[in-house]
Coordinates of C-alpha atoms in Angstrom, one line a residue:
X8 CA 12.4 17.8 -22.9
X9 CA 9.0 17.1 -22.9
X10 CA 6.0 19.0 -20.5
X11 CA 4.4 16.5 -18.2
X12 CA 1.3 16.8 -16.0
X13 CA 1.8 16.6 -12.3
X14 CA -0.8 16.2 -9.6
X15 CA 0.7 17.4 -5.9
X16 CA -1.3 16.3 -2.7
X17 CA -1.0 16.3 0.9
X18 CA -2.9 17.1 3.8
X19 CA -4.3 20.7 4.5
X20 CA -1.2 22.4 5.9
X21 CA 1.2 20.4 4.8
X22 CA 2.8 23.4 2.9
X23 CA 1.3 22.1 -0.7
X24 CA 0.6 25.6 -1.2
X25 CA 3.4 27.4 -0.5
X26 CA 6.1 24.5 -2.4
X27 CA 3.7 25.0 -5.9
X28 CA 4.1 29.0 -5.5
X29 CA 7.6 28.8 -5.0
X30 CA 8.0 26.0 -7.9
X31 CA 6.1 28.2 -10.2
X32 CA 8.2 31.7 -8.8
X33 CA 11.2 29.5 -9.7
X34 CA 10.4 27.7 -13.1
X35 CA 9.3 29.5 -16.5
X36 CA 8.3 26.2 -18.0
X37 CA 5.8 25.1 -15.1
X38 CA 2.1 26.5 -14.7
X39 CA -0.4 25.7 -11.8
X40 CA -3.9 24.5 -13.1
X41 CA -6.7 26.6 -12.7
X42 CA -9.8 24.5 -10.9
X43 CA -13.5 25.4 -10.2
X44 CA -15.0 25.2 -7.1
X45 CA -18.1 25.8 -5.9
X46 CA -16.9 27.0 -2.8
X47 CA -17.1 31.3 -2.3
X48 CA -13.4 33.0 -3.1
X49 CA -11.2 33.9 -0.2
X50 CA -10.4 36.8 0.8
X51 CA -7.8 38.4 -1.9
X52 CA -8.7 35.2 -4.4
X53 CA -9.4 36.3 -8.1
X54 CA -11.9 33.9 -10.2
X55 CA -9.6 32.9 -13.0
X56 CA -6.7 33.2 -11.3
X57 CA -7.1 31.2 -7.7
X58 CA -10.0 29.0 -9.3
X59 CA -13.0 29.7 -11.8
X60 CA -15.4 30.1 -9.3
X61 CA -19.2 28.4 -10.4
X62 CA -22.1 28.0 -8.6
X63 CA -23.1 24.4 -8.1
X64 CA -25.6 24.4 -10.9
X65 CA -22.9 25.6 -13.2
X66 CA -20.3 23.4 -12.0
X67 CA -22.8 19.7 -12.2
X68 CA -23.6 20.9 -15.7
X69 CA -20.2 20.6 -16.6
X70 CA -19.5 17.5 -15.2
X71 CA -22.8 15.8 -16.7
X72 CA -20.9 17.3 -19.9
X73 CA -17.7 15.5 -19.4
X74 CA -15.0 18.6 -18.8
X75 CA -13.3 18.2 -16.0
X76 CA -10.6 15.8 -15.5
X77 CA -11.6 15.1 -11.9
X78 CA -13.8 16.1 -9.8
X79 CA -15.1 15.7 -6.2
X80 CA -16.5 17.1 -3.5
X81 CA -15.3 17.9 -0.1
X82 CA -16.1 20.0 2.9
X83 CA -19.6 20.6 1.5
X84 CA -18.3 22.3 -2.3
X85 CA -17.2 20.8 -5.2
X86 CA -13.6 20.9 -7.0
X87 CA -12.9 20.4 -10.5
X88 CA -10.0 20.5 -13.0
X89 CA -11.0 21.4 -16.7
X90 CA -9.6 19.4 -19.2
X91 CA -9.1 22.3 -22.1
X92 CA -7.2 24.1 -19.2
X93 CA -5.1 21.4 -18.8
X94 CA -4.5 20.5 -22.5
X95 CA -3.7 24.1 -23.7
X96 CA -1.4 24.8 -21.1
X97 CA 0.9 21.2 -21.8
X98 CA 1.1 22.2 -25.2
X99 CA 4.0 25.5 -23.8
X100 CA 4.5 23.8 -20.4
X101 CA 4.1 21.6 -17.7
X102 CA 1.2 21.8 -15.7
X103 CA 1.3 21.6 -11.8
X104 CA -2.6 20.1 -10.2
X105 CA -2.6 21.2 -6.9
X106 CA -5.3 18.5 -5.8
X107 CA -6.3 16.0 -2.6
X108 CA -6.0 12.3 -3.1
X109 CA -9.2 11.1 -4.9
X110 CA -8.7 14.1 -7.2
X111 CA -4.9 12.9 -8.2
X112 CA -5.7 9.4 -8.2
X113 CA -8.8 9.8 -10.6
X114 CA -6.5 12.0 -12.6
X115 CA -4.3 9.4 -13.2
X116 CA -7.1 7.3 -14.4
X117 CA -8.4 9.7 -17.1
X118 CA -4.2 10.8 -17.8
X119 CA -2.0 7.8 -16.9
X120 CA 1.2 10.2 -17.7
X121 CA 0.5 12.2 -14.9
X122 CA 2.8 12.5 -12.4
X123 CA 1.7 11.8 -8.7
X124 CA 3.6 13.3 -5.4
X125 CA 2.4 13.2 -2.1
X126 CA 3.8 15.9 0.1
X127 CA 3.8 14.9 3.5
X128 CA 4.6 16.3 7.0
X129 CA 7.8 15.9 8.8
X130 CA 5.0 14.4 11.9
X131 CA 1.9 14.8 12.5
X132 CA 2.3 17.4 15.5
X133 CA 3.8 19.7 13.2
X134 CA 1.3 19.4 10.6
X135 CA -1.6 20.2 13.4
X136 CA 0.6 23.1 14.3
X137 CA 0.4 24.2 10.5
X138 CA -3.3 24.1 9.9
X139 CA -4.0 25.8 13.1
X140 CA -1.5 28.8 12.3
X141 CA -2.8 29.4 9.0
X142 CA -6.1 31.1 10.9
X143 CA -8.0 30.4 7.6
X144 CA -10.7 27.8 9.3
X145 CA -13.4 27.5 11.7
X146 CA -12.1 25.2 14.8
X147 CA -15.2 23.0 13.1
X148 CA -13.3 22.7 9.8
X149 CA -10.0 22.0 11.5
X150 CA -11.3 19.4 12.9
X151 CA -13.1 18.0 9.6
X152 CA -9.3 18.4 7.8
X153 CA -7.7 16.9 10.8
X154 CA -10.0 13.4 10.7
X155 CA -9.2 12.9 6.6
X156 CA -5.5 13.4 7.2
X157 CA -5.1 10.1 7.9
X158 CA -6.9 8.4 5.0
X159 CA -5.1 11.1 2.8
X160 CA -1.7 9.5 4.4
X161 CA -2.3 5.9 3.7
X162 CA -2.7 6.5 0.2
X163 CA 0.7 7.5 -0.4
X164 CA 1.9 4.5 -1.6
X165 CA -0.2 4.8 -4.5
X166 CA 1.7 7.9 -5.6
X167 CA 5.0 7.8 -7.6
X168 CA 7.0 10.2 -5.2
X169 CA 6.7 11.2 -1.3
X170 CA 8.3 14.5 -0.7
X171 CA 8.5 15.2 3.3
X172 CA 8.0 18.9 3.6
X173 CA 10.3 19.4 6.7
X174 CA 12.2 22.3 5.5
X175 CA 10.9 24.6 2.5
X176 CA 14.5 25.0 0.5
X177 CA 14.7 21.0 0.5
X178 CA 11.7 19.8 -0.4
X179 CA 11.3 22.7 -3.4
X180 CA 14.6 20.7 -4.1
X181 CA 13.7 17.8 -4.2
X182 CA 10.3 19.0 -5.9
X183 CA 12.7 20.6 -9.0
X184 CA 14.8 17.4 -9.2
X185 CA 11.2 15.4 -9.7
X186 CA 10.3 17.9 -12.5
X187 CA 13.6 17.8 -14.4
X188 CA 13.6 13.9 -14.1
X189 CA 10.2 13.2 -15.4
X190 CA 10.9 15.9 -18.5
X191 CA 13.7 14.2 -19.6
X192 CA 12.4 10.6 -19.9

């Protein structure tokens, strides 16, 4: 079987998070890419481990430089994927991007291997319900997420699986049956 690249998207709170931690908790031959952001860590994020954390010099140098895969901006801070991350990990595994839309798409540009799924809510109530739980944001970014969820949803045709997250066990399923598929072929 070979390793494959595989860029996961959704809308904030659609459980993108959460599916990719249980994937990799799951799976031995599956890694999450490591991006850069601009953005400060989180609370109980690690730089190196949640994201290489650069300040925005740092991170446009780069990208004048040619190393990331992708890259964009949103919500005021750019996001990045390195490329040796990427190609050093494929060589023992498959490697997991946990990236919005433009990010995938652009991926698949640069990698036209790569594997796109969109992970989308079981309705848009419940997603709502999902972003607001997660206490994480400002009302003011809620709201920001909540207007691109939309555009991030009309895009999904452009993917090569939807996976509607409407219970955790069966979309991980179906999320392990796209992996095993892809590695075989």
């Amino acid at each position: 079987m070979r390793n494959i690249l595989m860029a996961i998207s959704g809308p904030s709170g659609v459980g993108k998070g959460t599916l990719v931690k249980e994937l990799i908790s799951a799976r031995t031959d599956v890694a999450v890419s490591v991006s850069c952001t601009t953005r400060a860590p989180r609370e109980g994020e690690k730089d190196g481990k949640d994201y290489f954390f650069l300040t925005r010099e740092e991170f446009l140098r780069r990208a004048a430089e040619g190393e990331f895969l992708e890259y964009d901006e949103h919500f005021g801070n750019y996001y990045g994927t390195p490329k040796s991350f990427v190609r050093e990990t494929l060589r023992e595994k498959s490697v997991i991007l946990e990236i919005d839309v433009v990010g995938a798409l652009n991926a698949k540009k640069v990698f036209p291997d790569c594997v796109l799924i969109m992970i989308v809510p079981p309705s848009a109530e419940e997603l709502k319900k999902r972003l607001r739980g997660r206490h994480s944001e400002t009302e003011e970014q809620i709201q920001t997420r909540l207007a691109r969820i939309d555009y991030e949803l009309s895009q999904k045709h452009l993917y090569d699986y939807v996976v509607v997250n409407d219970a955790l066990e069966s979309a991980l399923s179906r999320l392990e049956g796209i992996l095993d598929a892809e590695k075989r072929k």
